[in-house]
Amino acid sequence: SDGYALLEVEFPLSSGLGINSGDTIAIAEYNAQQGALRRFCALFEWLGQSENVRVFFPDAAEASIAMQGAGLNPVSGQWAQEATFDDWNGDVDYLVNDDLFSQASMRAYGISQLPEDMAGKMAVEGNARVDDRLYVIGYPYDSSDELVQVMKLWKAHARRTIIFNGNLDSIRSGWFPWGDGKKLKEEFVPTIETAYYVHVFKGAVPGVLYRAYPGKWQVLRARVGGGLECVEEYDARPELKEVALKYFSGGLTSQAITSNVEPAEPLSDDNQAYYDALGVARDASSEELASAYRSKARALHPDVAGTENLSDFYAVSKAYAVLKDPEKRVAYDEYGERWVDAIKEEKDVKAAR
């Protein structure tokens, strides 16, 4: 709705001050990325739009594992991996050409070949369809060529695109003096808007650079005694090197938080608001909840209703995210919006006993 058609979503694979893309053993990390991508794509199933969302994996091998799973292979370091996109209602695709070398490599590592209608693709846009509404590009960071293929895909079709954990910082900070790499760095990557971003700074002074669109870029630094403080905000993306030198090269701090972010509204005990947001009765079945959510989400989606109803769209999404989970729904019915804190308090009491 704001006119951005190329979006970046980047976050660590583990919670807390964990790891960035590229920090761990390749195959194990790819398996984890695939699971995270599947959970992310569940959003489009909730919206009833998955059949028009084409999900791209870096190569044919990753696409095969996503669709068909893979067995344990000690030679390659591949742990047994269940299929993650075998139930995906949309299309699965891949970026890098599936040539004879790629197919031979898959056979050598015990990875199943792709279905005949997908195998052997020699152009990134080869399998795309006119009715694709959105491309989701999964973790294209193993080599710059994977992102070059994303650039070619964009030039061929200019579909709305989300790049998921693409480690674009490696392009922003890398040296690409000529060819496709130069175009990637100087022409393509600068056109990508960051929708959600977490970069972890590790070492003696841990912290993160954080951004959630349309908010500012925030530098969050660890404090003595635990927790994080916001030490600076930027209107535009800062250089990682600049942030690292300025805020993460000294000792821990105990100064007061300097962020001008408004404090969050206190949670209430109201246990009816989520049902009202969806327009359903308190005893609504899971099917009725899903139907009501899809109907309201379609009507309130920014692509349809514009940004003036964005808060209502978020309210509906939040309500469904809680009520669709039986355990969370029971907790909400008892505690209202305080259900997370209430459950945590109960666990703390039990642990103290």
CSV table of C-alpha atoms in Angstrom, one decimal:
chain,number,residue,atom,x,y,z
A,1,SER,CA,0.0,0.0,0.0
A,2,ASP,CA,3.0,2.3,0.4
A,3,GLY,CA,4.3,1.5,-3.1
A,4,TYR,CA,7.1,-0.9,-2.1
A,5,ALA,CA,7.3,-4.1,-4.1
A,6,LEU,CA,10.6,-5.4,-3.0
A,7,LEU,CA,10.9,-6.2,0.8
A,8,GLU,CA,13.5,-7.7,3.0
A,9,VAL,CA,12.9,-9.8,6.1
A,10,GLU,CA,16.0,-10.6,8.1
A,11,PHE,CA,16.3,-12.1,11.6
A,12,PRO,CA,18.4,-14.6,13.5
A,13,LEU,CA,17.5,-18.3,13.6
A,14,SER,CA,17.6,-18.5,17.4
A,15,SER,CA,15.9,-16.3,20.0
A,16,GLY,CA,17.7,-13.8,22.1
A,17,LEU,CA,21.2,-12.6,21.1
A,18,GLY,CA,21.7,-15.7,18.9
A,19,ILE,CA,23.2,-16.1,15.4
A,20,ASN,CA,23.0,-14.3,12.1
A,21,SER,CA,22.6,-16.0,8.7
A,22,GLY,CA,25.8,-17.7,7.7
A,23,ASP,CA,27.1,-18.3,11.3
A,24,THR,CA,26.7,-22.0,11.6
A,25,ILE,CA,27.3,-25.2,9.7
A,26,ALA,CA,25.8,-24.8,6.2
A,27,ILE,CA,23.5,-27.8,5.9
A,28,ALA,CA,22.2,-27.7,9.5
A,29,GLU,CA,21.6,-24.0,9.1
A,30,TYR,CA,19.7,-24.5,5.8
A,31,ASN,CA,17.5,-27.0,7.5
A,32,ALA,CA,16.7,-24.5,10.2
A,33,GLN,CA,16.1,-21.8,7.6
A,34,GLN,CA,13.7,-24.0,5.8
A,35,GLY,CA,11.6,-24.6,8.9
A,36,ALA,CA,11.6,-20.8,9.7
A,37,LEU,CA,10.5,-20.1,6.1
A,38,ARG,CA,7.6,-22.5,6.4
A,39,ARG,CA,6.4,-20.9,9.6
A,40,PHE,CA,6.6,-17.5,7.9
A,41,CYS,CA,4.7,-18.7,4.8
A,42,ALA,CA,1.9,-19.9,7.1
A,43,LEU,CA,0.8,-16.2,7.1
A,44,PHE,CA,-0.4,-16.5,3.5
A,45,GLU,CA,-2.4,-19.7,4.3
A,46,TRP,CA,-4.2,-17.8,7.1
A,47,LEU,CA,-4.9,-15.0,4.6
A,48,GLY,CA,-6.2,-17.6,2.1
A,49,GLN,CA,-3.7,-16.4,-0.5
A,50,SER,CA,-1.1,-19.2,-0.6
A,51,GLU,CA,-2.2,-20.6,-4.0
A,52,ASN,CA,-0.9,-17.4,-5.6
A,53,VAL,CA,2.4,-17.3,-3.7
A,54,ARG,CA,5.4,-18.9,-5.4
A,55,VAL,CA,8.2,-19.9,-2.9
A,56,PHE,CA,11.7,-20.0,-4.3
A,57,PHE,CA,14.5,-21.9,-2.7
A,58,PRO,CA,18.2,-21.3,-3.5
A,59,ASP,CA,18.6,-24.4,-5.7
A,60,ALA,CA,17.0,-27.6,-6.9
A,61,ALA,CA,18.4,-29.6,-3.9
A,62,GLU,CA,16.8,-27.3,-1.3
A,63,ALA,CA,13.5,-27.3,-3.3
A,64,SER,CA,13.6,-31.2,-3.3
A,65,ILE,CA,14.2,-31.4,0.4
A,66,ALA,CA,11.4,-28.9,1.0
A,67,MET,CA,8.9,-31.0,-1.0
A,68,GLN,CA,10.1,-34.5,-0.4
A,69,GLY,CA,12.4,-34.5,2.7
A,70,ALA,CA,15.8,-36.1,2.9
A,71,GLY,CA,17.4,-39.0,4.7
A,72,LEU,CA,20.4,-39.0,7.0
A,73,ASN,CA,23.7,-38.6,5.0
A,74,PRO,CA,26.9,-38.7,7.1
A,75,VAL,CA,29.0,-37.9,4.1
A,76,SER,CA,27.4,-34.6,3.4
A,77,GLY,CA,26.5,-33.8,7.0
A,78,GLN,CA,22.7,-33.8,6.1
A,79,TRP,CA,20.6,-34.8,9.1
A,80,ALA,CA,17.3,-36.5,8.3
A,81,GLN,CA,14.9,-33.7,7.3
A,82,GLU,CA,11.1,-34.0,7.1
A,83,ALA,CA,9.5,-32.3,4.1
A,84,THR,CA,8.3,-28.8,5.0
A,85,PHE,CA,6.5,-27.7,1.9
A,86,ASP,CA,4.8,-31.0,0.8
A,87,ASP,CA,1.5,-29.5,1.9
A,88,TRP,CA,2.0,-26.1,0.4
A,89,ASN,CA,-1.0,-25.0,-1.7
A,90,GLY,CA,1.0,-22.7,-4.0
A,91,ASP,CA,4.0,-23.4,-6.2
A,92,VAL,CA,7.6,-24.3,-5.1
A,93,ASP,CA,10.5,-23.2,-7.3
A,94,TYR,CA,14.2,-22.6,-7.2
A,95,LEU,CA,16.7,-19.9,-8.3
A,96,VAL,CA,19.9,-21.6,-9.6
A,97,ASN,CA,19.7,-23.6,-12.8
A,98,ASP,CA,19.2,-27.3,-12.4
A,99,ASP,CA,21.8,-28.5,-14.9
A,100,LEU,CA,23.5,-31.9,-15.3
A,101,PHE,CA,26.1,-31.0,-12.6
A,102,SER,CA,23.3,-30.1,-10.2
A,103,GLN,CA,21.4,-33.3,-10.8
A,104,ALA,CA,24.6,-35.4,-10.5
A,105,SER,CA,25.4,-33.7,-7.2
A,106,MET,CA,21.9,-34.4,-5.9
A,107,ARG,CA,22.2,-38.1,-6.7
A,108,ALA,CA,25.7,-38.3,-5.0
A,109,TYR,CA,24.2,-36.8,-1.8
A,110,GLY,CA,21.1,-39.0,-1.9
A,111,ILE,CA,18.7,-36.2,-2.5
A,112,SER,CA,15.6,-37.1,-4.6
A,113,GLN,CA,15.3,-35.6,-8.1
A,114,LEU,CA,12.6,-33.0,-8.6
A,115,PRO,CA,9.3,-34.0,-10.3
A,116,GLU,CA,9.7,-34.0,-14.1
A,117,ASP,CA,7.7,-30.8,-14.6
A,118,MET,CA,10.2,-28.9,-12.4
A,119,ALA,CA,13.5,-30.5,-13.1
A,120,GLY,CA,16.0,-29.1,-15.6
A,121,LYS,CA,15.0,-25.5,-15.4
A,122,MET,CA,17.6,-23.3,-17.1
A,123,ALA,CA,16.2,-19.8,-16.5
A,124,VAL,CA,15.1,-18.5,-13.1
A,125,GLU,CA,11.8,-17.3,-14.5
A,126,GLY,CA,11.2,-20.5,-16.4
A,127,ASN,CA,8.3,-21.9,-14.3
A,128,ALA,CA,6.7,-18.7,-13.2
A,129,ARG,CA,3.0,-18.1,-14.0
A,130,VAL,CA,0.9,-15.1,-14.9
A,131,ASP,CA,-1.3,-15.6,-11.8
A,132,ASP,CA,1.6,-15.5,-9.3
A,133,ARG,CA,0.8,-12.6,-7.0
A,134,LEU,CA,3.9,-12.8,-4.8
A,135,TYR,CA,7.4,-14.3,-4.8
A,136,VAL,CA,8.9,-15.3,-1.5
A,137,ILE,CA,12.6,-16.0,-1.9
A,138,GLY,CA,14.1,-18.2,0.8
A,139,TYR,CA,17.6,-17.6,2.2
A,140,PRO,CA,19.5,-16.8,-1.0
A,141,TYR,CA,22.8,-16.1,0.7
A,142,ASP,CA,25.2,-19.0,0.0
A,143,SER,CA,26.6,-17.1,-3.0
A,144,SER,CA,26.1,-13.8,-4.7
A,145,ASP,CA,24.8,-15.7,-7.8
A,146,GLU,CA,21.6,-16.6,-5.9
A,147,LEU,CA,20.8,-13.0,-5.4
A,148,VAL,CA,21.8,-12.2,-9.0
A,149,GLN,CA,19.1,-14.7,-10.0
A,150,VAL,CA,16.6,-12.8,-7.8
A,151,MET,CA,17.6,-9.6,-9.6
A,152,LYS,CA,17.0,-11.4,-13.0
A,153,LEU,CA,13.6,-12.7,-11.8
A,154,TRP,CA,12.7,-9.1,-10.8
A,155,LYS,CA,13.7,-7.8,-14.2
A,156,ALA,CA,11.7,-10.5,-16.0
A,157,HIS,CA,8.4,-10.2,-14.0
A,158,ALA,CA,8.6,-7.4,-11.5
A,159,ARG,CA,6.3,-9.3,-9.1
A,160,ARG,CA,6.0,-8.3,-5.5
A,161,THR,CA,8.8,-10.0,-3.8
A,162,ILE,CA,9.9,-10.8,-0.2
A,163,ILE,CA,13.5,-11.8,0.3
A,164,PHE,CA,13.6,-13.9,3.5
A,165,ASN,CA,16.9,-14.1,5.4
A,166,GLY,CA,18.9,-13.2,2.3
A,167,ASN,CA,21.8,-11.7,4.3
A,168,LEU,CA,21.8,-8.7,2.0
A,169,ASP,CA,24.3,-7.0,4.3
A,170,SER,CA,27.0,-9.2,2.7
A,171,ILE,CA,26.2,-7.4,-0.6
A,172,ARG,CA,25.9,-4.0,1.0
A,173,SER,CA,29.4,-4.3,2.6
A,174,GLY,CA,31.0,-6.4,-0.1
A,175,TRP,CA,33.4,-5.4,-2.9
A,176,PHE,CA,31.8,-5.9,-6.4
A,177,PRO,CA,33.6,-3.7,-8.8
A,178,TRP,CA,32.1,-5.0,-12.1
A,179,GLY,CA,29.5,-7.2,-13.7
A,180,ASP,CA,26.3,-8.5,-12.1
A,181,GLY,CA,27.7,-8.1,-8.7
A,182,LYS,CA,28.1,-4.3,-9.2
A,183,LYS,CA,24.5,-4.1,-10.6
A,184,LEU,CA,23.4,-6.1,-7.6
A,185,LYS,CA,25.0,-3.7,-5.1
A,186,GLU,CA,24.5,-0.4,-6.8
A,187,GLU,CA,21.2,-0.8,-8.6
A,188,PHE,CA,19.1,-3.7,-7.2
A,189,VAL,CA,19.7,-4.0,-3.4
A,190,PRO,CA,19.2,-0.2,-2.8
A,191,THR,CA,15.7,-0.5,-4.1
A,192,ILE,CA,14.7,-3.1,-1.4
A,193,GLU,CA,12.8,-1.8,1.6
A,194,THR,CA,13.4,-3.4,4.9
A,195,ALA,CA,10.2,-4.7,6.5
A,196,TYR,CA,11.7,-6.4,9.5
A,197,TYR,CA,15.3,-6.7,10.5
A,198,VAL,CA,17.4,-7.9,13.4
A,199,HIS,CA,21.2,-8.0,13.2
A,200,VAL,CA,23.1,-9.3,16.2
A,201,PHE,CA,26.3,-7.8,17.4
A,202,LYS,CA,28.3,-10.4,19.5
A,203,GLY,CA,31.2,-10.3,21.7
A,204,ALA,CA,31.9,-8.5,25.0
A,205,VAL,CA,29.1,-6.0,24.4
A,206,PRO,CA,26.2,-7.8,22.8
A,207,GLY,CA,23.3,-6.0,21.2
A,208,VAL,CA,21.2,-5.7,18.0
A,209,LEU,CA,20.3,-3.3,15.2
A,210,TYR,CA,16.5,-3.5,14.9
A,211,ARG,CA,13.9,-2.2,12.5
A,212,ALA,CA,10.2,-2.9,12.0
A,213,TYR,CA,8.6,-1.0,9.1
A,214,PRO,CA,7.7,1.9,9.2
A,215,GLY,CA,9.6,2.5,12.4
A,216,LYS,CA,13.1,3.9,12.9
A,217,TRP,CA,16.3,1.9,13.0
A,218,GLN,CA,17.1,1.3,16.6
A,219,VAL,CA,20.4,0.3,18.3
A,220,LEU,CA,19.7,-1.9,21.3
A,221,ARG,CA,22.5,-2.6,23.7
A,222,ALA,CA,22.9,-5.0,26.6
A,223,ARG,CA,22.7,-3.5,30.1
A,224,VAL,CA,24.4,-4.4,33.3
A,225,GLY,CA,22.0,-6.6,35.2
A,226,GLY,CA,20.2,-7.9,32.0
A,227,GLY,CA,17.9,-6.5,29.4
A,228,LEU,CA,18.4,-4.1,26.5
A,229,GLU,CA,18.4,-0.4,26.2
A,230,CYS,CA,17.8,1.7,23.1
A,231,VAL,CA,20.8,4.0,22.8
A,232,GLU,CA,20.1,5.6,19.4
A,233,GLU,CA,17.6,5.8,16.6
A,234,TYR,CA,18.2,6.4,12.9
A,235,ASP,CA,15.8,7.6,10.2
A,236,ALA,CA,17.8,5.7,7.6
A,237,ARG,CA,19.7,2.4,7.7
A,238,PRO,CA,23.1,3.0,9.4
A,239,GLU,CA,26.3,1.3,8.4
A,240,LEU,CA,26.9,-1.8,10.5
A,241,LYS,CA,30.6,-0.9,10.9
A,242,GLU,CA,29.6,2.6,12.2
A,243,VAL,CA,27.2,1.1,14.7
A,244,ALA,CA,29.7,-1.5,15.8
A,245,LEU,CA,32.5,1.0,16.4
A,246,LYS,CA,30.2,3.5,18.2
A,247,TYR,CA,28.3,1.2,20.5
A,248,PHE,CA,29.8,-2.3,20.7
A,249,SER,CA,33.5,-1.8,21.3
A,250,GLY,CA,33.4,-0.8,25.1
A,251,GLY,CA,31.9,-2.2,28.3
A,252,LEU,CA,28.3,-2.8,29.3
A,253,THR,CA,26.3,0.2,30.3
A,254,SER,CA,23.8,1.0,33.0
A,255,GLN,CA,22.6,4.4,31.7
A,256,ALA,CA,19.0,5.2,31.4
A,257,ILE,CA,17.2,4.3,28.2
A,258,THR,CA,17.4,7.1,25.6
A,259,SER,CA,14.8,5.9,23.2
A,260,ASN,CA,11.9,8.1,22.4
A,261,VAL,CA,9.7,5.2,21.6
A,262,GLU,CA,6.3,5.5,23.3
A,263,PRO,CA,5.7,2.8,26.0
A,264,ALA,CA,3.4,0.0,25.1
A,265,GLU,CA,-0.2,0.2,26.4
A,266,PRO,CA,-0.8,-1.9,29.4
A,267,LEU,CA,-2.5,-5.3,28.8
A,268,SER,CA,-6.1,-5.6,30.0
A,269,ASP,CA,-8.1,-8.4,31.6
A,270,ASP,CA,-10.7,-8.1,28.8
A,271,ASN,CA,-11.3,-11.7,27.5
A,272,GLN,CA,-14.0,-10.7,25.0
A,273,ALA,CA,-12.1,-8.3,22.7
A,274,TYR,CA,-10.5,-10.9,20.5
A,275,TYR,CA,-13.9,-12.6,19.8
A,276,ASP,CA,-15.4,-9.2,19.0
A,277,ALA,CA,-12.5,-8.4,16.6
A,278,LEU,CA,-13.3,-11.5,14.6
A,279,GLY,CA,-17.1,-11.1,15.0
A,280,VAL,CA,-17.6,-14.6,16.4
A,281,ALA,CA,-19.2,-16.1,19.5
A,282,ARG,CA,-17.1,-17.3,22.4
A,283,ASP,CA,-17.9,-20.9,21.6
A,284,ALA,CA,-17.0,-20.6,18.0
A,285,SER,CA,-15.4,-23.7,16.4
A,286,SER,CA,-11.9,-23.7,14.9
A,287,GLU,CA,-13.5,-23.7,11.5
A,288,GLU,CA,-15.7,-20.7,12.3
A,289,LEU,CA,-12.7,-18.9,13.6
A,290,ALA,CA,-10.7,-19.6,10.5
A,291,SER,CA,-13.5,-18.6,8.2
A,292,ALA,CA,-14.2,-15.3,10.1
A,293,TYR,CA,-10.5,-14.5,10.1
A,294,ARG,CA,-10.0,-15.0,6.3
A,295,SER,CA,-13.1,-12.9,5.6
A,296,LYS,CA,-12.0,-10.0,7.8
A,297,ALA,CA,-8.3,-10.2,6.8
A,298,ARG,CA,-9.2,-10.0,3.1
A,299,ALA,CA,-11.5,-7.0,3.7
A,300,LEU,CA,-9.0,-5.2,5.9
A,301,HIS,CA,-5.8,-6.0,4.1
A,302,PRO,CA,-3.9,-2.8,3.2
A,303,ASP,CA,-3.9,-3.9,-0.5
A,304,VAL,CA,-7.7,-3.6,-0.4
A,305,ALA,CA,-8.7,-1.2,2.4
A,306,GLY,CA,-5.6,1.1,2.4
A,307,THR,CA,-3.6,2.0,5.4
A,308,GLU,CA,-6.3,3.8,7.3
A,309,ASN,CA,-7.6,0.5,8.6
A,310,LEU,CA,-4.2,-1.0,9.4
A,311,SER,CA,-4.8,-1.1,13.1
A,312,ASP,CA,-8.0,-3.1,12.6
A,313,PHE,CA,-6.1,-5.5,10.3
A,314,TYR,CA,-3.4,-6.0,13.0
A,315,ALA,CA,-6.1,-6.5,15.7
A,316,VAL,CA,-7.8,-9.2,13.7
A,317,SER,CA,-4.5,-11.0,13.0
A,318,LYS,CA,-3.5,-10.8,16.6
A,319,ALA,CA,-6.8,-12.2,17.8
A,320,TYR,CA,-6.7,-15.1,15.4
A,321,ALA,CA,-3.1,-15.9,16.2
A,322,VAL,CA,-4.2,-16.5,19.9
A,323,LEU,CA,-7.6,-18.0,19.4
A,324,LYS,CA,-6.6,-20.6,16.8
A,325,ASP,CA,-4.3,-22.2,19.4
A,326,PRO,CA,-6.4,-24.3,21.8
A,327,GLU,CA,-4.0,-23.8,24.8
A,328,LYS,CA,-3.6,-20.0,24.2
A,329,ARG,CA,-7.4,-19.7,23.8
A,330,VAL,CA,-8.1,-21.3,27.2
A,331,ALA,CA,-5.5,-18.9,28.8
A,332,TYR,CA,-7.1,-15.9,27.0
A,333,ASP,CA,-10.6,-16.9,28.2
A,334,GLU,CA,-9.3,-16.9,31.7
A,335,TYR,CA,-6.9,-14.0,31.8
A,336,GLY,CA,-7.6,-11.8,28.8
A,337,GLU,CA,-4.7,-10.0,27.2
A,338,ARG,CA,-2.6,-10.8,30.3
A,339,TRP,CA,-2.6,-14.5,29.4
A,340,VAL,CA,1.2,-14.6,28.6
A,341,ASP,CA,2.2,-12.9,31.9
A,342,ALA,CA,-0.3,-15.1,33.8
A,343,ILE,CA,1.1,-18.3,32.4
A,344,LYS,CA,4.6,-17.2,33.1
A,345,GLU,CA,3.7,-16.3,36.7
A,346,GLU,CA,2.1,-19.7,37.2
A,347,LYS,CA,5.3,-21.4,35.9
A,348,ASP,CA,7.5,-19.3,38.1
A,349,VAL,CA,5.4,-20.3,41.2
A,350,LYS,CA,5.5,-24.0,40.3
A,351,ALA,CA,9.3,-23.8,39.8
A,352,ALA,CA,9.7,-22.1,43.2
A,353,ARG,CA,7.9,-25.0,44.9
